[in-house]
Amino acid sequence: MSGVVTTTGQGLVVSGAEEHFNIVIVGHVDHGKSTLVGRLYAETGSLPEGKLEKVQAICRQQGKEFEYAFLFDAFLEEQEQGITIDTARTFFTWKGRQYIIIDAPGHKEFLKNMITGAARAEAALLVIDAWEGVKEQSKKHGYLLSLLGVRQFAVVVNKMDMVGYRQDVFAGIEKEYRAFLQQFGAVPERVIPVSAKFGDNIVYHSQAMPWYEGPTVLDLLSSFKKETASADQPLRFPVQDVYKFDVRRIIAGRLTAGRLRVGDSLLFSPSNKRANVKSIEAFNVEPPPMSAEAGQSIGITLDEQIFVERGEIATHPGNLPHVSTSFKANIFWLGKRPLERKRKYGLRIATKEVECEVVAIHRIIDTTDLNQQQDGTSVNRNQVAELTIRTKSPIAFDIASSFEATGRFVLVDEYDISGGGIVTEMVPDEQESLREEARRRDFSWVKGEVSVEDRAKQYGHRAAVVLFTGGRHTGKSLLARKLEGRLVAEGRHAYLLDGENLRRGLDADLSEEEKGLTAEMARRYGEVARLLIDTGLIVVSTTNPFGLAYREALEAIRTLVHPAPVIAVHVSKTAEEPPPDTDVVLSGPVDLDAAIKQVMEALKHRRVLDESLNAKPTPQYSI
Amino acid sequence: MKHLRRLEDQSVYILREAYKHFDNLAMLWSIGKDSTVLLWLVRKAFFGHVPFPLIHIDTSYKIPAMIEYRDRLAREWRLNLVVGQNKQALAAGMNYTMGRDVCCTALKTQALKDLIDEKGYTGIILGVRADEDSTRAKERYFSPRDKHGDWDFRDQPPELWDQFKTTFPPGTHIRIHPLLDWTEINIWEYIKIENIPFIDLYLDKGDGTRYRSLGCAPCTMPVKSTAKTVDDIIEELRATTVAERAGRAQDAGRGMEMLRKKGYM
């Protein structure tokens, strides 16, 4: 035995190693994961003084056989039932590396705890009982490791003592399990025969299995490589928050890929805003940093006061994330009730949170037999599935195989994180071409000296479009005129954009047939609205030029003026389903004053009219 | 040093998530080394600012030097300090001789619960570490507590890829643990590289003893040590096999599991 173990977990000291490494132990229930960890700690001298003796004494007292697992199964219930309920983090140091061993439960009831453990890991040991062979959870855990992005792992065939240390039994399990892993391209670093109970091939080479010449479990741990965060990839900087504690307006977040330097030009998706990095802010760092790389939690200031918010992803101009409302994904479901199509869930991807629904469940993946496919209308707890998700508004994201952190997400059902998944494919939605147009146009938009925020402060309101939607003869034009009048009377900068004026001027070159095409008309209309928005105006308008195609027009206008808000007001004679995300619904006979009041409230709610625009910053506690 | 920066990055990320998601957030500051490092990390996360109040639960039995130190720092650093105390239990004469878990539950757990009720905090940041004891080893970064402040460790929420439990039903609250991945030695290494001020009870001042973990005077024992500097402490910790909380009486037996189930920190 070489190396010096100075430390232990569970209430003991862990020495100062220069490298930390997270390892998760997974596998079917009762295949001996906790025993493996216990043996590893005991034989490397990593247990607290007297801990082993104490647990042994308790066992004698309670008349049960001592098991190494008892060292880590902390809860009374865990010891009484002899199973691990929840993931424990324990620590030990070996050859200058501090290992954080995450002992994950193997019982299928506790799959969410296993996933919690594995999602934190840099490498994994997958334990299979030689006596029982490959079981359901052995396969499920193997598959999930791959889905969770844990690519470094080894298979540990435990309880070799129960099969007389026979090489043929070991070889059979190795062959079967490798064949299973191969179906999704996973390759273990090693397959090691051990007996955790008797200490074979854990820290010391086994005398009972001279036919095995590979590394012990402890040797193997040292051979796992520390994967450095993806600093060499293109930049991904999801915005976590924007702070204004003092004179600095700091964009805070953690780089998930690449590098960022002072002076870099950044693009924010999906808002398409652009600015340069003025400084990297840090507390108690002298001199201030000039660059940062993947993994770091940082804060930056920009040379322009652009409005960006949490959930946007900053990148360099040459390598942008996808932007869409739709993507395909592989997910695992942990929810108390099944995942269903058409239900509303919260989607969280990097720092973005948005409402979403599952539009299609393509197949349920049977992790014990990957060739079998099942169709389904719902996904049950602990199942894995392939599906298409649609979000309420466009989001920036990546494909998980290219960018891990911005390509994986969780689904929230009511209050609970109920599933997780990885993005496998971007699905272009119907707004794709308009979004591309908006992107190209915004990236090369020539700006003056005055920023959008400057204008908002000067005017005391933000720019927006108020769009009255609905069928013919519902009073939309009258409402729009009244609203414009009311806003101007209150000192706001508002303008009534009437579609008829565009038809006679800008659209005069179009044939009557072309004027009937909603898509092109909406595109022109949206681009004009975009220009007016940039002047800081509240643009008031109706969908009159689009007739009954107002839903389609509304979506197109939203895409083109994004990220400026579109406040949609739906007007109808009788109650009817308004377009999605309508702010104000007016049905039946309309009381003009009451209606205008409702729209004004919506403008406040959406922070177009915002008293804080001129307010002083709130004082903060400072030390 | 890189490993400390990684720990720092993760803790800062967690603190910022907490600040973003909880309107009524507070941090527990025990004056000890861990929560003082945590306070430093808050200043890192928010660029020198501490944008929420600090709670100190005063059992009235704390080592007197701790209270002096607390009040001095709060003054000098202009901290928004909120002190919680179970005055009713103290008036009724509660002390450790009535049973350590009874006393801890009344003067710490109940005092904290009362304060949470009174102030309506929905998020409480704490400096607990996974390596302190085996129940803390099973904690989440964001750990929900029910209406009674109880911890349901049998059914903890999944935590995936830095996506935490930040939504919760009314009446419940979330405990936030940014230091979960830190070990005792990491704390001291970080204190050293950042030059963080700490209370000198942790150092031997000539009598050959020092405190390794701080709590109430009757239930916290100093350890034999001649460590007079942070470097000495780090050196000593590299060699020891004695548990950090060996001097803390409430940890004996199943004490900590029972206490923490009921909402102990």
PDB file of C-alpha atoms in Angstrom, chain B residues 4-221:
ATOM      1  CA  LEU B   4     -10.861  26.410  -3.210  1.00  0.00           C
ATOM      2  CA  ARG B   5     -11.828  28.631  -6.140  1.00  0.00           C
ATOM      3  CA  ARG B   6     -14.080  25.870  -7.442  1.00  0.00           C
ATOM      4  CA  LEU B   7     -15.783  25.608  -4.067  1.00  0.00           C
ATOM      5  CA  GLU B   8     -16.107  29.380  -4.023  1.00  0.00           C
ATOM      6  CA  ASP B   9     -17.670  29.438  -7.520  1.00  0.00           C
ATOM      7  CA  GLN B  10     -20.261  26.862  -6.520  1.00  0.00           C
ATOM      8  CA  SER B  11     -21.138  28.609  -3.231  1.00  0.00           C
ATOM      9  CA  VAL B  12     -21.438  31.970  -4.975  1.00  0.00           C
ATOM     10  CA  TYR B  13     -23.720  30.422  -7.590  1.00  0.00           C
ATOM     11  CA  ILE B  14     -25.946  28.977  -4.862  1.00  0.00           C
ATOM     12  CA  LEU B  15     -26.077  32.280  -2.957  1.00  0.00           C
ATOM     13  CA  ARG B  16     -27.099  34.132  -6.108  1.00  0.00           C
ATOM     14  CA  GLU B  17     -29.806  31.562  -6.833  1.00  0.00           C
ATOM     15  CA  ALA B  18     -31.100  32.038  -3.299  1.00  0.00           C
ATOM     16  CA  TYR B  19     -31.107  35.825  -3.608  1.00  0.00           C
ATOM     17  CA  LYS B  20     -32.929  35.634  -6.951  1.00  0.00           C
ATOM     18  CA  HIS B  21     -35.674  33.287  -5.807  1.00  0.00           C
ATOM     19  CA  PHE B  22     -36.453  34.262  -2.218  1.00  0.00           C
ATOM     20  CA  ASP B  23     -38.031  37.618  -1.494  1.00  0.00           C
ATOM     21  CA  ASN B  24     -37.683  37.179   2.229  1.00  0.00           C
ATOM     22  CA  LEU B  25     -34.241  35.738   2.737  1.00  0.00           C
ATOM     23  CA  ALA B  26     -31.953  35.735   5.759  1.00  0.00           C
ATOM     24  CA  MET B  27     -28.691  34.105   6.740  1.00  0.00           C
ATOM     25  CA  LEU B  28     -27.836  32.429  10.008  1.00  0.00           C
ATOM     26  CA  TRP B  29     -24.597  33.756  11.416  1.00  0.00           C
ATOM     27  CA  SER B  30     -23.347  31.733  14.369  1.00  0.00           C
ATOM     28  CA  ILE B  31     -20.116  33.754  14.660  1.00  0.00           C
ATOM     29  CA  GLY B  32     -18.207  30.518  14.054  1.00  0.00           C
ATOM     30  CA  LYS B  33     -15.649  29.980  11.309  1.00  0.00           C
ATOM     31  CA  ASP B  34     -18.065  28.412   8.823  1.00  0.00           C
ATOM     32  CA  SER B  35     -20.753  31.058   8.831  1.00  0.00           C
ATOM     33  CA  THR B  36     -18.104  33.772   8.861  1.00  0.00           C
ATOM     34  CA  VAL B  37     -16.606  32.254   5.708  1.00  0.00           C
ATOM     35  CA  LEU B  38     -20.153  32.149   4.374  1.00  0.00           C
ATOM     36  CA  LEU B  39     -20.565  35.847   5.151  1.00  0.00           C
ATOM     37  CA  TRP B  40     -17.392  36.480   3.188  1.00  0.00           C
ATOM     38  CA  LEU B  41     -18.771  34.464   0.261  1.00  0.00           C
ATOM     39  CA  VAL B  42     -21.914  36.607   0.380  1.00  0.00           C
ATOM     40  CA  ARG B  43     -19.713  39.655  -0.094  1.00  0.00           C
ATOM     41  CA  LYS B  44     -18.024  37.836  -2.996  1.00  0.00           C
ATOM     42  CA  ALA B  45     -21.378  36.985  -4.568  1.00  0.00           C
ATOM     43  CA  PHE B  46     -22.793  40.495  -4.223  1.00  0.00           C
ATOM     44  CA  PHE B  47     -19.630  42.502  -4.830  1.00  0.00           C
ATOM     45  CA  GLY B  48     -19.041  43.756  -1.305  1.00  0.00           C
ATOM     46  CA  HIS B  49     -22.697  44.001  -0.267  1.00  0.00           C
ATOM     47  CA  VAL B  50     -24.774  41.910   2.113  1.00  0.00           C
ATOM     48  CA  PRO B  51     -28.273  42.313   0.704  1.00  0.00           C
ATOM     49  CA  PHE B  52     -30.189  40.437   3.444  1.00  0.00           C
ATOM     50  CA  PRO B  53     -30.302  40.343   7.257  1.00  0.00           C
ATOM     51  CA  LEU B  54     -28.084  38.102   9.379  1.00  0.00           C
ATOM     52  CA  ILE B  55     -29.769  36.086  12.116  1.00  0.00           C
ATOM     53  CA  HIS B  56     -28.015  35.162  15.319  1.00  0.00           C
ATOM     54  CA  ILE B  57     -29.756  32.733  17.651  1.00  0.00           C
ATOM     55  CA  ASP B  58     -28.694  33.698  21.144  1.00  0.00           C
ATOM     56  CA  THR B  59     -29.192  30.901  23.687  1.00  0.00           C
ATOM     57  CA  SER B  60     -27.797  33.202  26.415  1.00  0.00           C
ATOM     58  CA  TYR B  61     -25.284  30.421  27.139  1.00  0.00           C
ATOM     59  CA  LYS B  62     -22.887  31.303  24.318  1.00  0.00           C
ATOM     60  CA  ILE B  63     -19.255  31.807  25.183  1.00  0.00           C
ATOM     61  CA  PRO B  64     -19.221  35.518  26.212  1.00  0.00           C
ATOM     62  CA  ALA B  65     -16.378  36.372  23.841  1.00  0.00           C
ATOM     63  CA  MET B  66     -18.617  35.327  20.938  1.00  0.00           C
ATOM     64  CA  ILE B  67     -21.250  37.915  21.774  1.00  0.00           C
ATOM     65  CA  GLU B  68     -18.653  40.679  22.152  1.00  0.00           C
ATOM     66  CA  TYR B  69     -17.146  39.703  18.819  1.00  0.00           C
ATOM     67  CA  ARG B  70     -20.586  39.595  17.173  1.00  0.00           C
ATOM     68  CA  ASP B  71     -21.590  43.042  18.360  1.00  0.00           C
ATOM     69  CA  ARG B  72     -18.280  44.579  17.423  1.00  0.00           C
ATOM     70  CA  LEU B  73     -18.357  43.199  13.863  1.00  0.00           C
ATOM     71  CA  ALA B  74     -22.003  44.109  13.394  1.00  0.00           C
ATOM     72  CA  ARG B  75     -21.144  47.694  14.375  1.00  0.00           C
ATOM     73  CA  GLU B  76     -17.964  47.964  12.350  1.00  0.00           C
ATOM     74  CA  TRP B  77     -19.369  46.272   9.286  1.00  0.00           C
ATOM     75  CA  ARG B  78     -22.827  47.853   9.664  1.00  0.00           C
ATOM     76  CA  LEU B  79     -24.564  44.496   9.417  1.00  0.00           C
ATOM     77  CA  ASN B  80     -28.309  44.189   9.591  1.00  0.00           C
ATOM     78  CA  LEU B  81     -28.266  41.842  12.577  1.00  0.00           C
ATOM     79  CA  VAL B  82     -31.421  40.159  13.845  1.00  0.00           C
ATOM     80  CA  VAL B  83     -31.081  38.379  17.188  1.00  0.00           C
ATOM     81  CA  GLY B  84     -33.484  35.547  18.011  1.00  0.00           C
ATOM     82  CA  GLN B  85     -33.985  34.231  21.528  1.00  0.00           C
ATOM     83  CA  ASN B  86     -36.515  31.937  23.188  1.00  0.00           C
ATOM     84  CA  LYS B  87     -37.163  34.279  26.149  1.00  0.00           C
ATOM     85  CA  GLN B  88     -40.104  32.234  27.364  1.00  0.00           C
ATOM     86  CA  ALA B  89     -38.023  29.090  27.772  1.00  0.00           C
ATOM     87  CA  LEU B  90     -35.193  31.036  29.373  1.00  0.00           C
ATOM     88  CA  ALA B  91     -37.618  32.674  31.817  1.00  0.00           C
ATOM     89  CA  ALA B  92     -38.827  29.191  32.699  1.00  0.00           C
ATOM     90  CA  GLY B  93     -35.215  28.314  33.521  1.00  0.00           C
ATOM     91  CA  MET B  94     -34.285  26.184  30.499  1.00  0.00           C
ATOM     92  CA  ASN B  95     -30.706  24.972  30.594  1.00  0.00           C
ATOM     93  CA  TYR B  96     -28.624  21.983  29.500  1.00  0.00           C
ATOM     94  CA  THR B  97     -29.133  20.072  32.725  1.00  0.00           C
ATOM     95  CA  MET B  98     -32.738  19.468  31.605  1.00  0.00           C
ATOM     96  CA  GLY B  99     -31.340  17.292  28.857  1.00  0.00           C
ATOM     97  CA  ARG B 100     -29.149  18.423  26.025  1.00  0.00           C
ATOM     98  CA  ASP B 101     -31.571  17.700  23.183  1.00  0.00           C
ATOM     99  CA  VAL B 102     -34.409  19.336  25.127  1.00  0.00           C
ATOM    100  CA  CYS B 103     -32.265  22.407  25.710  1.00  0.00           C
ATOM    101  CA  CYS B 104     -30.976  22.593  22.096  1.00  0.00           C
ATOM    102  CA  THR B 105     -34.496  22.151  20.732  1.00  0.00           C
ATOM    103  CA  ALA B 106     -35.922  24.892  22.957  1.00  0.00           C
ATOM    104  CA  LEU B 107     -33.166  27.470  22.787  1.00  0.00           C
ATOM    105  CA  LYS B 108     -31.950  26.977  19.228  1.00  0.00           C
ATOM    106  CA  THR B 109     -34.535  25.166  17.091  1.00  0.00           C
ATOM    107  CA  GLN B 110     -37.600  26.774  18.676  1.00  0.00           C
ATOM    108  CA  ALA B 111     -35.981  30.213  18.800  1.00  0.00           C
ATOM    109  CA  LEU B 112     -35.234  29.957  15.089  1.00  0.00           C
ATOM    110  CA  LYS B 113     -38.735  28.702  14.256  1.00  0.00           C
ATOM    111  CA  ASP B 114     -40.297  31.554  16.209  1.00  0.00           C
ATOM    112  CA  LEU B 115     -38.150  34.080  14.417  1.00  0.00           C
ATOM    113  CA  ILE B 116     -38.977  32.554  11.008  1.00  0.00           C
ATOM    114  CA  ASP B 117     -42.693  32.779  11.873  1.00  0.00           C
ATOM    115  CA  GLU B 118     -42.404  36.329  13.128  1.00  0.00           C
ATOM    116  CA  LYS B 119     -40.413  37.658  10.175  1.00  0.00           C
ATOM    117  CA  GLY B 120     -41.953  35.425   7.518  1.00  0.00           C
ATOM    118  CA  TYR B 121     -38.608  34.304   6.114  1.00  0.00           C
ATOM    119  CA  THR B 122     -39.009  31.886   3.207  1.00  0.00           C
ATOM    120  CA  GLY B 123     -35.322  31.154   2.735  1.00  0.00           C
ATOM    121  CA  ILE B 124     -32.669  30.673   5.432  1.00  0.00           C
ATOM    122  CA  ILE B 125     -29.020  30.377   4.427  1.00  0.00           C
ATOM    123  CA  LEU B 126     -26.900  28.193   6.722  1.00  0.00           C
ATOM    124  CA  GLY B 127     -23.239  27.254   6.853  1.00  0.00           C
ATOM    125  CA  VAL B 128     -23.603  23.508   7.471  1.00  0.00           C
ATOM    126  CA  ARG B 129     -21.078  21.178   5.838  1.00  0.00           C
ATOM    127  CA  ALA B 130     -21.516  17.565   4.707  1.00  0.00           C
ATOM    128  CA  ASP B 131     -18.414  16.379   6.553  1.00  0.00           C
ATOM    129  CA  GLU B 132     -19.605  17.623   9.971  1.00  0.00           C
ATOM    130  CA  ASP B 133     -21.818  14.650  10.746  1.00  0.00           C
ATOM    131  CA  SER B 134     -23.586  11.888   8.879  1.00  0.00           C
ATOM    132  CA  THR B 135     -27.035  13.507   8.711  1.00  0.00           C
ATOM    133  CA  ARG B 136     -25.593  16.652   7.176  1.00  0.00           C
ATOM    134  CA  ALA B 137     -23.840  14.366   4.652  1.00  0.00           C
ATOM    135  CA  LYS B 138     -27.293  13.628   3.263  1.00  0.00           C
ATOM    136  CA  GLU B 139     -28.464  17.223   2.919  1.00  0.00           C
ATOM    137  CA  ARG B 140     -29.408  19.033  -0.262  1.00  0.00           C
ATOM    138  CA  TYR B 141     -28.138  22.479  -1.219  1.00  0.00           C
ATOM    139  CA  PHE B 142     -31.785  23.640  -1.112  1.00  0.00           C
ATOM    140  CA  SER B 143     -33.590  21.682   1.569  1.00  0.00           C
ATOM    141  CA  PRO B 144     -37.320  22.163   2.220  1.00  0.00           C
ATOM    142  CA  ARG B 145     -38.809  22.370   5.708  1.00  0.00           C
ATOM    143  CA  ASP B 146     -42.499  21.846   6.341  1.00  0.00           C
ATOM    144  CA  LYS B 147     -44.940  24.063   8.232  1.00  0.00           C
ATOM    145  CA  HIS B 148     -43.501  22.872  11.533  1.00  0.00           C
ATOM    146  CA  GLY B 149     -39.945  23.401  10.373  1.00  0.00           C
ATOM    147  CA  ASP B 150     -39.417  19.628  10.229  1.00  0.00           C
ATOM    148  CA  TRP B 151     -37.050  17.950   7.783  1.00  0.00           C
ATOM    149  CA  ASP B 152     -38.495  15.016   5.817  1.00  0.00           C
ATOM    150  CA  PHE B 153     -35.241  13.273   4.945  1.00  0.00           C
ATOM    151  CA  ARG B 154     -37.111  10.270   3.549  1.00  0.00           C
ATOM    152  CA  ASP B 155     -38.446  12.341   0.680  1.00  0.00           C
ATOM    153  CA  GLN B 156     -35.903  14.940  -0.340  1.00  0.00           C
ATOM    154  CA  PRO B 157     -36.294  16.748  -3.661  1.00  0.00           C
ATOM    155  CA  PRO B 158     -34.044  15.808  -6.568  1.00  0.00           C
ATOM    156  CA  GLU B 159     -31.223  18.233  -7.251  1.00  0.00           C
ATOM    157  CA  LEU B 160     -29.905  18.171 -10.780  1.00  0.00           C
ATOM    158  CA  TRP B 161     -27.184  20.104 -12.503  1.00  0.00           C
ATOM    159  CA  ASP B 162     -27.435  23.211 -10.352  1.00  0.00           C
ATOM    160  CA  GLN B 163     -31.216  23.278 -10.603  1.00  0.00           C
ATOM    161  CA  PHE B 164     -32.465  23.601  -7.057  1.00  0.00           C
ATOM    162  CA  LYS B 165     -35.740  23.533  -5.196  1.00  0.00           C
ATOM    163  CA  THR B 166     -36.733  27.182  -5.334  1.00  0.00           C
ATOM    164  CA  THR B 167     -40.523  26.843  -5.457  1.00  0.00           C
ATOM    165  CA  PHE B 168     -42.466  25.742  -2.420  1.00  0.00           C
ATOM    166  CA  PRO B 169     -45.991  25.854  -0.974  1.00  0.00           C
ATOM    167  CA  PRO B 170     -46.993  28.747   1.286  1.00  0.00           C
ATOM    168  CA  GLY B 171     -46.152  28.251   4.949  1.00  0.00           C
ATOM    169  CA  THR B 172     -43.057  26.192   4.287  1.00  0.00           C
ATOM    170  CA  HIS B 173     -39.500  27.421   3.949  1.00  0.00           C
ATOM    171  CA  ILE B 174     -36.247  26.362   2.372  1.00  0.00           C
ATOM    172  CA  ARG B 175     -32.885  25.931   4.093  1.00  0.00           C
ATOM    173  CA  ILE B 176     -30.026  26.834   1.784  1.00  0.00           C
ATOM    174  CA  HIS B 177     -26.616  25.219   2.304  1.00  0.00           C
ATOM    175  CA  PRO B 178     -23.911  26.843   0.153  1.00  0.00           C
ATOM    176  CA  LEU B 179     -21.043  25.238   2.123  1.00  0.00           C
ATOM    177  CA  LEU B 180     -22.180  21.627   1.799  1.00  0.00           C
ATOM    178  CA  ASP B 181     -19.147  20.567  -0.260  1.00  0.00           C
ATOM    179  CA  TRP B 182     -16.567  22.290   1.942  1.00  0.00           C
ATOM    180  CA  THR B 183     -14.542  20.383   4.527  1.00  0.00           C
ATOM    181  CA  GLU B 184     -13.168  21.763   7.781  1.00  0.00           C
ATOM    182  CA  ILE B 185      -9.713  22.094   6.291  1.00  0.00           C
ATOM    183  CA  ASN B 186     -11.064  23.869   3.202  1.00  0.00           C
ATOM    184  CA  ILE B 187     -12.607  26.463   5.525  1.00  0.00           C
ATOM    185  CA  TRP B 188      -9.246  27.208   7.111  1.00  0.00           C
ATOM    186  CA  GLU B 189      -7.411  27.160   3.792  1.00  0.00           C
ATOM    187  CA  TYR B 190      -9.895  29.692   2.476  1.00  0.00           C
ATOM    188  CA  ILE B 191      -9.645  31.865   5.586  1.00  0.00           C
ATOM    189  CA  LYS B 192      -5.912  31.901   4.931  1.00  0.00           C
ATOM    190  CA  ILE B 193      -5.914  32.797   1.224  1.00  0.00           C
ATOM    191  CA  GLU B 194      -8.635  35.427   1.611  1.00  0.00           C
ATOM    192  CA  ASN B 195      -7.318  36.724   4.933  1.00  0.00           C
ATOM    193  CA  ILE B 196     -10.776  36.577   6.536  1.00  0.00           C
ATOM    194  CA  PRO B 197     -11.046  37.906  10.098  1.00  0.00           C
ATOM    195  CA  PHE B 198     -12.183  35.220  12.574  1.00  0.00           C
ATOM    196  CA  ILE B 199     -12.771  34.970  16.312  1.00  0.00           C
ATOM    197  CA  ASP B 200      -9.578  34.100  18.203  1.00  0.00           C
ATOM    198  CA  LEU B 201     -11.227  31.409  20.359  1.00  0.00           C
ATOM    199  CA  TYR B 202     -10.056  29.082  17.582  1.00  0.00           C
ATOM    200  CA  LEU B 203      -6.421  29.748  18.519  1.00  0.00           C
ATOM    201  CA  ASP B 204      -4.293  28.622  21.440  1.00  0.00           C
ATOM    202  CA  LYS B 205      -3.424  31.670  23.477  1.00  0.00           C
ATOM    203  CA  GLY B 206      -0.809  29.988  25.616  1.00  0.00           C
ATOM    204  CA  ASP B 207      -2.699  27.450  27.732  1.00  0.00           C
ATOM    205  CA  GLY B 208      -2.353  24.661  25.187  1.00  0.00           C
ATOM    206  CA  THR B 209      -6.049  24.542  24.278  1.00  0.00           C
ATOM    207  CA  ARG B 210      -8.282  26.011  21.616  1.00  0.00           C
ATOM    208  CA  TYR B 211     -11.865  25.634  20.402  1.00  0.00           C
ATOM    209  CA  ARG B 212     -12.313  23.649  17.238  1.00  0.00           C
ATOM    210  CA  SER B 213     -16.074  24.108  17.040  1.00  0.00           C
ATOM    211  CA  LEU B 214     -18.014  26.843  18.822  1.00  0.00           C
ATOM    212  CA  GLY B 215     -21.326  26.589  20.620  1.00  0.00           C
ATOM    213  CA  CYS B 216     -22.776  27.145  24.071  1.00  0.00           C
ATOM    214  CA  ALA B 217     -20.235  27.379  26.886  1.00  0.00           C
ATOM    215  CA  PRO B 218     -21.533  24.445  28.981  1.00  0.00           C
ATOM    216  CA  CYS B 219     -21.730  22.072  26.003  1.00  0.00           C
ATOM    217  CA  THR B 220     -18.617  23.012  24.058  1.00  0.00           C
ATOM    218  CA  MET B 221     -15.188  21.883  25.177  1.00  0.00           C
TER     219      MET B 221
END
